[in-house]
Amino acid sequence: MAGSPESLSGQDVGSFAYITIKDRTPQILTKVIDTLHRHKSEFFEKHGEEGTEAGKKAISLLSKLRNELQTDKPIVPLVEKFADTDIWNQYLEYQQGLMKESDGKPRWFYSPWLFVECYMYRRIHEAIIQSPPIDDFDVFQELKEQNFFESQESIMTLCTYLQELMKTVEQLGEDQLKNEFFKFLQISLWGNKCDLSRSGGETSSQKNNLMSSLEDLKPFILVNDMEHLWSLLGSCKKREKSSVRVDIVLDNSGFELTTDLVLASFLLSSKLATEIHFYGKRIPWFVSDTTVHDFNWLIDQVKHSNHKWVSKSGVDWENYVKMGRWVYHDHIFWTLPHEYCTMSQVAPDLYAELQKSDLILFKGDLNYRKLAGDRKWAFTIPFHQALNGFHPAPLCSIRTLKAEIQVGLQPGQGEELAASEPNWLTNGNYGIFQFDGSL
């Protein structure tokens, strides 16, 4: 991308990218290998000796991957045929073309962090699809489900609040409605703290009551464009636009997905939107990212809760899906290493789908890294500039900071934060609502 700063990579010893490649990713691979070991008897029960052999094969392929990563071997092309194999291998060639030495091959510590981290998860998937009959096994499913079950009290609080509010939502004045909208946005923002790829797959459930913490958390919102979101959706509502579509590009399953569904539920019941489109991952990704299985599983779990307001929420959500007011999409583009500014070329069908939206909400850190290209941007560079022409519709990033990238700050804001809290960019304590409405 001409005129842009260089990509973050593991070359910068001591950086978060370096620590991720050196420590966090091998830790995640070790957990995946342990998961396969623990499921050996299940594979045998389901598939007999063939299942046992498939488990061994997947473990062997993943142990090889861990060794390649830890010894900084060259990054090798994908071999198993899948919908995206050719696109990945072309991207690998493109990365090789960027290498300074003509004979150099992209390696783990010397390639863009975004690329190698995505590549690792894609190789995990390759190891599984190379090992039939366990080729549909989600190595992260247990962790995602555990995150949901450990967050039950917070989920009960949220669903109770939502259901109580829905009884009176029609009678709310404009200021009250705006106030509730801001509350649900903040719940969705802080739900993003529950990220299992950041914790190396360790539990990161939501134990405390998020609702009662919102006021205390406000000072930690570094860019707050919620007013822009209100004026956009509020004006659609005032004009009584027959169709208002909000698209949510999802991040983590479990508790965070629950906060997103609660927000989506509020948007429909308040008539700030008439339809919500969700985008998840087609394959297991970054430990806790949402797949279609996770999306349907969570709604089913909520529906069958023995807590009346939780189960009422689940019934509502299932009905929204049946009525087509909630639509779930997956597209292979979300699990490619490409920056979003390339979407109109690489996935024109997805770009055209997003263009139908009145507002797109991009959840989480990985989406932000792909929006801004995961580069060494100055903190004060405008968000619009970092997007590099990506603008299918008005969009907003809702993320807690877990990577060394942030744009659109006030002069001196980043330096001030660094002086008081050196790891402010990566500790997940700070959040943003960063809007771009300009074409």
Short mmCIF file of C-alpha atoms in Angstrom, two decimals:
data_model
loop_
_atom_site.label_atom_id
_atom_site.label_comp_id
_atom_site.label_asym_id
_atom_site.label_seq_id
_atom_site.Cartn_x
_atom_site.Cartn_y
_atom_site.Cartn_z
CA MET A 1 0.00 0.00 0.00
CA ALA A 2 1.89 3.05 -1.27
CA GLY A 3 2.80 5.74 1.24
CA SER A 4 1.75 3.63 4.23
CA PRO A 5 4.01 2.80 7.17
CA GLU A 6 5.49 -0.70 7.40
CA SER A 7 3.54 -3.59 8.85
CA LEU A 8 3.89 -4.70 12.46
CA SER A 9 6.00 -7.87 12.65
CA GLY A 10 7.86 -10.17 15.03
CA GLN A 11 11.17 -8.54 14.03
CA ASP A 12 10.60 -5.90 16.71
CA VAL A 13 11.94 -7.76 19.74
CA GLY A 14 9.88 -6.99 22.83
CA SER A 15 6.87 -5.79 20.82
CA PHE A 16 3.46 -7.40 21.29
CA ALA A 17 3.78 -8.93 17.80
CA TYR A 18 7.10 -10.53 18.83
CA ILE A 19 5.66 -11.84 22.14
CA THR A 20 2.63 -13.24 20.29
CA ILE A 21 4.73 -15.18 17.78
CA LYS A 22 7.34 -16.26 20.34
CA ASP A 23 5.06 -17.21 23.27
CA ARG A 24 1.32 -16.94 22.73
CA THR A 25 0.95 -18.83 19.43
CA PRO A 26 3.05 -21.87 20.53
CA GLN A 27 0.97 -21.91 23.74
CA ILE A 28 -2.24 -21.98 21.68
CA LEU A 29 -0.87 -24.79 19.49
CA THR A 30 0.06 -26.79 22.61
CA LYS A 31 -3.50 -26.39 23.91
CA VAL A 32 -4.91 -27.55 20.55
CA ILE A 33 -2.65 -30.65 20.61
CA ASP A 34 -3.73 -31.36 24.23
CA THR A 35 -7.40 -31.05 23.17
CA LEU A 36 -6.90 -33.66 20.43
CA HIS A 37 -5.15 -35.97 22.93
CA ARG A 38 -8.08 -35.64 25.34
CA HIS A 39 -10.61 -36.52 22.62
CA LYS A 40 -8.84 -39.69 21.48
CA SER A 41 -11.40 -42.01 23.07
CA GLU A 42 -14.28 -39.97 21.57
CA PHE A 43 -12.71 -40.27 18.10
CA PHE A 44 -12.40 -44.05 18.64
CA GLU A 45 -16.02 -44.38 19.86
CA LYS A 46 -17.35 -42.46 16.85
CA HIS A 47 -15.09 -43.77 14.11
CA GLY A 48 -13.21 -46.79 15.48
CA GLU A 49 -9.56 -47.32 14.60
CA GLU A 50 -9.88 -44.82 11.74
CA GLY A 51 -10.76 -42.10 14.29
CA THR A 52 -7.74 -42.97 16.44
CA GLU A 53 -5.41 -42.78 13.43
CA ALA A 54 -6.97 -39.47 12.30
CA GLY A 55 -6.36 -37.98 15.78
CA LYS A 56 -2.71 -39.12 15.67
CA LYS A 57 -2.28 -37.63 12.19
CA ALA A 58 -3.71 -34.23 13.24
CA ILE A 59 -1.47 -34.18 16.34
CA SER A 60 1.59 -34.99 14.22
CA LEU A 61 0.78 -32.22 11.69
CA LEU A 62 0.23 -29.67 14.47
CA SER A 63 3.44 -30.66 16.29
CA LYS A 64 5.29 -30.11 13.01
CA LEU A 65 3.62 -26.68 12.66
CA ARG A 66 4.65 -25.74 16.22
CA ASN A 67 8.24 -26.73 15.44
CA GLU A 68 8.25 -24.66 12.21
CA LEU A 69 6.99 -21.64 14.12
CA GLN A 70 9.41 -21.96 17.06
CA THR A 71 12.45 -22.41 14.80
CA ASP A 72 11.39 -19.60 12.40
CA LYS A 73 11.25 -21.87 9.35
CA PRO A 74 10.06 -20.53 5.97
CA ILE A 75 6.28 -20.34 5.59
CA VAL A 76 5.12 -23.12 3.28
CA PRO A 77 2.16 -23.19 0.87
CA LEU A 78 -1.08 -24.90 1.86
CA VAL A 79 -1.52 -28.35 0.31
CA GLU A 80 -5.07 -29.51 1.11
CA LYS A 81 -7.74 -28.36 -1.35
CA PHE A 82 -10.26 -26.00 0.25
CA ALA A 83 -12.34 -23.04 -0.96
CA ASP A 84 -9.53 -20.57 -0.18
CA THR A 85 -6.34 -22.64 -0.76
CA ASP A 86 -5.42 -20.95 -4.06
CA ILE A 87 -6.05 -17.44 -2.69
CA TRP A 88 -3.84 -18.20 0.33
CA ASN A 89 -1.02 -19.54 -1.83
CA GLN A 90 -1.23 -16.52 -4.15
CA TYR A 91 -0.99 -14.29 -1.08
CA LEU A 92 2.06 -16.24 0.06
CA GLU A 93 3.68 -15.58 -3.33
CA TYR A 94 2.79 -11.90 -2.97
CA GLN A 95 4.50 -11.82 0.44
CA GLN A 96 7.55 -13.51 -1.07
CA GLY A 97 7.63 -10.83 -3.75
CA LEU A 98 7.87 -8.20 -1.01
CA MET A 99 10.95 -9.84 0.54
CA LYS A 100 14.06 -7.70 0.30
CA GLU A 101 16.40 -10.56 -0.63
CA SER A 102 15.46 -12.05 -3.96
CA ASP A 103 15.88 -15.63 -2.71
CA GLY A 104 14.32 -15.01 0.71
CA LYS A 105 11.17 -16.82 1.77
CA PRO A 106 8.60 -15.37 4.19
CA ARG A 107 9.36 -16.57 7.73
CA TRP A 108 7.45 -16.40 10.99
CA PHE A 109 9.34 -13.58 12.67
CA TYR A 110 10.12 -11.59 9.52
CA SER A 111 6.70 -11.40 7.88
CA PRO A 112 3.76 -9.14 8.77
CA TRP A 113 2.27 -10.21 12.09
CA LEU A 114 -1.30 -10.13 10.73
CA PHE A 115 -0.34 -12.51 7.93
CA VAL A 116 1.53 -15.07 10.08
CA GLU A 117 -1.10 -15.10 12.83
CA CYS A 118 -3.89 -15.71 10.30
CA TYR A 119 -1.71 -18.30 8.56
CA MET A 120 -1.22 -20.23 11.81
CA TYR A 121 -4.99 -20.57 12.34
CA ARG A 122 -5.44 -21.55 8.71
CA ARG A 123 -2.76 -24.26 9.16
CA ILE A 124 -4.58 -25.55 12.26
CA HIS A 125 -7.65 -25.92 10.05
CA GLU A 126 -5.58 -27.62 7.36
CA ALA A 127 -4.30 -30.20 9.89
CA ILE A 128 -7.90 -31.04 10.81
CA ILE A 129 -9.26 -31.27 7.24
CA GLN A 130 -6.27 -33.46 6.33
CA SER A 131 -7.41 -35.92 9.01
CA PRO A 132 -10.78 -37.42 8.02
CA PRO A 133 -13.07 -38.64 9.56
CA ILE A 134 -12.45 -35.99 12.28
CA ASP A 135 -12.24 -33.24 9.62
CA ASP A 136 -15.21 -31.31 11.06
CA PHE A 137 -13.86 -31.23 14.63
CA ASP A 138 -13.66 -27.71 16.14
CA VAL A 139 -10.57 -27.74 18.35
CA PHE A 140 -11.77 -24.56 20.12
CA GLN A 141 -15.40 -25.53 20.73
CA GLU A 142 -14.93 -26.57 24.38
CA LEU A 143 -13.24 -23.28 25.25
CA LYS A 144 -15.99 -21.22 23.62
CA GLU A 145 -18.69 -23.16 25.42
CA GLN A 146 -16.85 -22.88 28.75
CA ASN A 147 -16.65 -19.09 28.31
CA PHE A 148 -20.44 -18.98 27.82
CA PHE A 149 -21.24 -21.21 30.83
CA GLU A 150 -18.84 -19.33 33.14
CA SER A 151 -20.52 -16.01 32.24
CA GLN A 152 -24.06 -17.11 33.20
CA GLU A 153 -24.66 -14.55 35.93
CA SER A 154 -23.70 -11.66 33.65
CA ILE A 155 -25.90 -13.12 30.89
CA MET A 156 -28.87 -13.31 33.29
CA THR A 157 -28.36 -9.66 34.30
CA LEU A 158 -28.19 -8.53 30.67
CA CYS A 159 -31.23 -10.50 29.50
CA THR A 160 -33.28 -9.37 32.51
CA TYR A 161 -32.41 -5.74 31.76
CA LEU A 162 -33.25 -6.19 28.08
CA GLN A 163 -36.60 -7.88 28.69
CA GLU A 164 -37.69 -5.36 31.34
CA LEU A 165 -36.78 -2.50 28.99
CA MET A 166 -38.65 -4.03 26.06
CA LYS A 167 -41.92 -3.72 27.98
CA THR A 168 -41.65 0.10 27.94
CA VAL A 169 -39.36 0.78 24.97
CA GLU A 170 -42.22 2.17 22.84
CA GLN A 171 -42.95 4.85 25.48
CA LEU A 172 -39.37 6.12 25.84
CA GLY A 173 -38.66 9.75 24.97
CA GLU A 174 -35.84 10.57 22.55
CA ASP A 175 -33.26 11.31 25.25
CA GLN A 176 -34.14 8.15 27.17
CA LEU A 177 -33.90 6.06 24.00
CA LYS A 178 -30.52 7.56 23.17
CA ASN A 179 -29.32 6.85 26.71
CA GLU A 180 -30.37 3.18 26.43
CA PHE A 181 -28.76 2.91 22.98
CA PHE A 182 -25.46 4.16 24.42
CA LYS A 183 -25.74 1.63 27.27
CA PHE A 184 -26.18 -1.31 24.90
CA LEU A 185 -23.30 -0.10 22.72
CA GLN A 186 -21.02 0.05 25.76
CA ILE A 187 -22.10 -3.44 26.86
CA SER A 188 -21.12 -4.71 23.41
CA LEU A 189 -17.78 -2.85 23.62
CA TRP A 190 -16.74 -4.22 27.02
CA GLY A 191 -17.97 -7.69 26.05
CA ASN A 192 -14.99 -7.62 23.67
CA LYS A 193 -12.63 -8.08 26.63
CA CYS A 194 -13.50 -11.81 26.64
CA ASP A 195 -10.98 -12.86 24.01
CA LEU A 196 -9.50 -16.35 24.27
CA SER A 197 -6.78 -15.88 21.63
CA ARG A 198 -5.33 -13.07 23.74
CA SER A 199 -5.33 -15.17 26.90
CA GLY A 200 -3.69 -18.07 25.05
CA GLY A 201 -6.90 -20.06 25.43
CA GLU A 202 -7.08 -19.56 29.21
CA THR A 203 -10.54 -18.78 30.57
CA SER A 204 -11.66 -15.18 30.11
CA SER A 205 -15.30 -15.28 31.12
CA GLN A 206 -17.31 -12.30 32.34
CA LYS A 207 -17.76 -12.80 36.08
CA ASN A 208 -18.63 -9.30 37.30
CA ASN A 209 -21.77 -7.31 36.55
CA LEU A 210 -21.02 -5.28 33.43
CA MET A 211 -24.19 -3.19 33.74
CA SER A 212 -23.10 -1.67 37.04
CA SER A 213 -19.57 -0.91 35.75
CA LEU A 214 -20.49 1.19 32.68
CA GLU A 215 -20.11 4.59 34.42
CA ASP A 216 -16.70 3.62 35.86
CA LEU A 217 -15.53 2.41 32.45
CA LYS A 218 -16.47 5.59 30.53
CA PRO A 219 -13.07 7.31 31.08
CA PHE A 220 -11.43 4.32 29.35
CA ILE A 221 -13.19 5.05 26.03
CA LEU A 222 -10.43 6.80 24.07
CA VAL A 223 -12.44 7.64 20.94
CA ASN A 224 -16.16 8.02 21.52
CA ASP A 225 -18.20 8.47 18.33
CA MET A 226 -21.46 7.11 19.78
CA GLU A 227 -23.17 10.45 18.98
CA HIS A 228 -22.50 9.84 15.26
CA LEU A 229 -24.16 6.43 15.49
CA TRP A 230 -27.17 7.95 17.24
CA SER A 231 -27.58 10.75 14.72
CA LEU A 232 -27.34 8.25 11.83
CA LEU A 233 -29.86 5.70 13.18
CA GLY A 234 -31.97 8.33 14.95
CA SER A 235 -32.47 10.26 11.71
CA CYS A 236 -33.46 7.02 9.87
CA LYS A 237 -36.05 6.38 12.59
CA LYS A 238 -37.37 9.98 12.42
CA ARG A 239 -37.76 9.74 8.65
CA GLU A 240 -39.59 6.46 9.25
CA LYS A 241 -37.41 4.79 6.67
CA SER A 242 -39.17 1.52 5.77
CA SER A 243 -35.96 -0.48 5.99
CA VAL A 244 -32.94 0.27 8.22
CA ARG A 245 -30.22 -2.32 8.03
CA VAL A 246 -27.39 -2.64 10.57
CA ASP A 247 -24.60 -5.12 9.84
CA ILE A 248 -22.46 -6.51 12.67
CA VAL A 249 -19.14 -8.12 11.78
CA LEU A 250 -18.76 -10.42 14.77
CA ASP A 251 -15.74 -11.23 16.87
CA ASN A 252 -15.76 -13.66 19.82
CA SER A 253 -18.40 -16.23 20.63
CA GLY A 254 -19.57 -16.86 24.22
CA PHE A 255 -20.16 -13.80 26.37
CA GLU A 256 -19.22 -11.24 23.71
CA LEU A 257 -21.62 -12.73 21.18
CA THR A 258 -24.36 -12.53 23.84
CA THR A 259 -23.68 -8.79 24.25
CA ASP A 260 -23.90 -8.36 20.46
CA LEU A 261 -27.23 -10.21 20.29
CA VAL A 262 -28.58 -8.12 23.18
CA LEU A 263 -27.58 -4.96 21.26
CA ALA A 264 -29.18 -6.34 18.06
CA SER A 265 -32.34 -7.19 19.99
CA PHE A 266 -32.52 -3.65 21.38
CA LEU A 267 -32.02 -2.14 17.89
CA LEU A 268 -35.05 -4.04 16.56
CA SER A 269 -37.34 -3.46 19.56
CA SER A 270 -36.51 0.28 19.61
CA LYS A 271 -37.09 0.48 15.83
CA LEU A 272 -33.61 1.98 15.36
CA ALA A 273 -33.17 -0.88 12.86
CA THR A 274 -35.54 -3.18 11.00
CA GLU A 275 -33.04 -5.90 10.10
CA ILE A 276 -29.65 -7.03 11.42
CA HIS A 277 -27.08 -8.93 9.36
CA PHE A 278 -24.34 -10.81 11.22
CA TYR A 279 -21.04 -11.97 9.73
CA GLY A 280 -19.07 -14.80 11.30
CA LYS A 281 -16.19 -17.07 10.37
CA ARG A 282 -16.54 -20.08 8.11
CA ILE A 283 -13.87 -22.06 9.98
CA PRO A 284 -12.69 -22.05 13.65
CA TRP A 285 -10.54 -18.93 14.01
CA PHE A 286 -8.43 -17.05 16.59
CA VAL A 287 -9.61 -19.48 19.31
CA SER A 288 -12.92 -17.85 20.20
CA ASP A 289 -14.25 -16.30 16.97
CA THR A 290 -17.90 -17.01 16.11
CA THR A 291 -18.82 -19.66 13.54
CA VAL A 292 -22.36 -20.49 12.38
CA HIS A 293 -22.36 -23.44 14.78
CA ASP A 294 -21.47 -21.12 17.71
CA PHE A 295 -24.16 -18.63 16.67
CA ASN A 296 -26.93 -21.25 16.51
CA TRP A 297 -25.64 -23.11 19.58
CA LEU A 298 -25.67 -19.96 21.72
CA ILE A 299 -29.22 -18.99 20.72
CA ASP A 300 -30.33 -22.55 21.51
CA GLN A 301 -28.61 -22.51 24.92
CA VAL A 302 -30.19 -19.15 25.79
CA LYS A 303 -33.62 -20.38 24.68
CA HIS A 304 -33.37 -23.49 26.89
CA SER A 305 -32.16 -21.62 29.99
CA ASN A 306 -34.21 -22.19 33.14
CA HIS A 307 -34.07 -18.43 33.83
CA LYS A 308 -37.27 -16.90 32.44
CA TRP A 309 -35.80 -13.70 30.99
CA VAL A 310 -32.80 -15.51 29.48
CA SER A 311 -35.05 -18.08 27.84
CA LYS A 312 -37.48 -15.36 26.66
CA SER A 313 -34.50 -13.65 24.96
CA GLY A 314 -33.55 -16.92 23.25
CA VAL A 315 -37.11 -17.43 21.99
CA ASP A 316 -37.12 -13.86 20.58
CA TRP A 317 -33.76 -14.38 18.91
CA GLU A 318 -34.80 -17.65 17.32
CA ASN A 319 -37.92 -15.91 15.99
CA TYR A 320 -35.86 -13.04 14.53
CA VAL A 321 -33.81 -15.64 12.62
CA LYS A 322 -36.94 -17.48 11.43
CA MET A 323 -38.57 -14.22 10.29
CA GLY A 324 -35.44 -13.15 8.41
CA ARG A 325 -34.97 -10.04 10.57
CA TRP A 326 -31.68 -11.51 11.75
CA VAL A 327 -29.56 -12.94 8.94
CA TYR A 328 -26.27 -14.78 9.49
CA HIS A 329 -23.66 -14.79 6.72
CA ASP A 330 -20.26 -16.37 6.50
CA HIS A 331 -17.76 -15.71 3.75
CA ILE A 332 -14.29 -17.11 3.23
CA PHE A 333 -12.86 -13.55 3.03
CA TRP A 334 -13.09 -13.08 6.83
CA THR A 335 -10.47 -15.83 7.32
CA LEU A 336 -8.04 -14.60 4.69
CA PRO A 337 -4.99 -12.50 5.68
CA HIS A 338 -6.03 -9.59 3.44
CA GLU A 339 -6.57 -6.03 4.64
CA TYR A 340 -10.14 -4.85 4.12
CA CYS A 341 -9.11 -2.22 1.56
CA THR A 342 -8.63 -5.16 -0.86
CA MET A 343 -12.14 -6.57 -0.30
CA SER A 344 -13.69 -4.93 -3.36
CA GLN A 345 -11.12 -6.78 -5.55
CA VAL A 346 -10.74 -10.06 -3.63
CA ALA A 347 -14.39 -10.53 -2.59
CA PRO A 348 -16.57 -8.17 -4.67
CA ASP A 349 -19.71 -10.16 -3.73
CA LEU A 350 -19.11 -9.52 0.00
CA TYR A 351 -18.33 -5.85 -0.63
CA ALA A 352 -21.60 -5.49 -2.58
CA GLU A 353 -23.50 -7.13 0.31
CA LEU A 354 -22.01 -4.69 2.84
CA GLN A 355 -22.95 -1.78 0.57
CA LYS A 356 -26.62 -2.56 1.28
CA SER A 357 -26.12 -1.61 4.93
CA ASP A 358 -27.04 1.70 6.61
CA LEU A 359 -24.36 1.12 9.26
CA ILE A 360 -21.67 -1.56 9.70
CA LEU A 361 -20.32 -2.29 13.19
CA PHE A 362 -16.94 -4.04 13.19
CA LYS A 363 -16.38 -5.81 16.47
CA GLY A 364 -13.00 -6.42 18.03
CA ASP A 365 -9.30 -6.20 17.55
CA LEU A 366 -8.67 -8.40 14.52
CA ASN A 367 -11.27 -6.47 12.52
CA TYR A 368 -9.54 -3.22 13.50
CA ARG A 369 -6.14 -4.56 12.45
CA LYS A 370 -7.59 -5.51 9.05
CA LEU A 371 -9.42 -2.19 8.69
CA ALA A 372 -6.26 -0.17 9.34
CA GLY A 373 -3.82 -2.62 7.78
CA ASP A 374 -1.96 -3.50 11.03
CA ARG A 375 0.73 -0.93 10.37
CA LYS A 376 2.96 1.36 12.40
CA TRP A 377 0.61 4.32 12.08
CA ALA A 378 1.12 7.52 14.05
CA PHE A 379 -1.62 7.78 16.69
CA THR A 380 -2.96 10.98 15.15
CA ILE A 381 -3.44 9.67 11.58
CA PRO A 382 -7.17 10.01 10.75
CA PHE A 383 -9.14 6.74 10.79
CA HIS A 384 -10.46 7.54 7.28
CA GLN A 385 -6.88 7.68 5.94
CA ALA A 386 -5.92 4.35 7.55
CA LEU A 387 -8.97 2.71 5.93
CA ASN A 388 -7.26 3.34 2.57
CA GLY A 389 -10.43 3.63 0.50
CA PHE A 390 -12.44 0.91 2.27
CA HIS A 391 -15.92 2.35 2.59
CA PRO A 392 -18.84 0.12 1.59
CA ALA A 393 -21.17 2.07 3.95
CA PRO A 394 -20.89 4.22 7.12
CA LEU A 395 -18.91 2.09 9.55
CA CYS A 396 -17.77 2.00 13.16
CA SER A 397 -15.09 -0.01 14.92
CA ILE A 398 -16.08 -1.18 18.40
CA ARG A 399 -13.01 -2.68 20.05
CA THR A 400 -11.01 -2.98 23.22
CA LEU A 401 -7.31 -2.41 22.47
CA LYS A 402 -5.23 -5.60 22.35
CA ALA A 403 -2.67 -4.82 19.62
CA GLU A 404 -0.10 -2.09 19.07
CA ILE A 405 -2.18 -0.12 16.63
CA GLN A 406 -4.50 2.82 17.16
CA VAL A 407 -5.25 5.79 14.92
CA GLY A 408 -7.44 8.88 15.17
CA LEU A 409 -6.27 10.02 18.62
CA GLN A 410 -5.87 13.64 19.73
CA PRO A 411 -2.32 15.10 19.62
CA GLY A 412 -0.46 13.96 22.74
CA GLN A 413 -3.18 11.51 23.83
CA GLY A 414 -1.16 8.36 23.01
CA GLU A 415 2.03 9.71 24.60
CA GLU A 416 0.15 10.69 27.76
CA LEU A 417 -1.33 7.19 28.04
CA ALA A 418 2.06 5.56 27.45
CA ALA A 419 3.59 7.62 30.25
CA SER A 420 0.99 6.48 32.78
CA GLU A 421 0.33 2.94 31.52
CA PRO A 422 3.08 1.52 29.28
CA ASN A 423 0.99 -1.42 27.95
CA TRP A 424 -2.20 0.60 27.31
CA LEU A 425 -2.31 -0.54 23.67
CA THR A 426 -2.49 -4.25 24.50
CA ASN A 427 -3.97 -4.81 27.96
CA GLY A 428 -7.63 -4.65 26.85
CA ASN A 429 -8.45 -1.90 29.40
CA TYR A 430 -9.22 0.78 26.81
CA GLY A 431 -11.92 0.87 24.18
CA ILE A 432 -13.08 2.89 21.16
CA PHE A 433 -16.17 3.69 19.13
CA GLN A 434 -14.47 4.96 15.98
CA PHE A 435 -16.81 6.05 13.20
CA ASP A 436 -16.19 6.83 9.56
CA GLY A 437 -19.16 8.17 7.63
CA SER A 438 -17.31 9.86 4.77
CA LEU A 439 -17.19 8.40 1.29
#
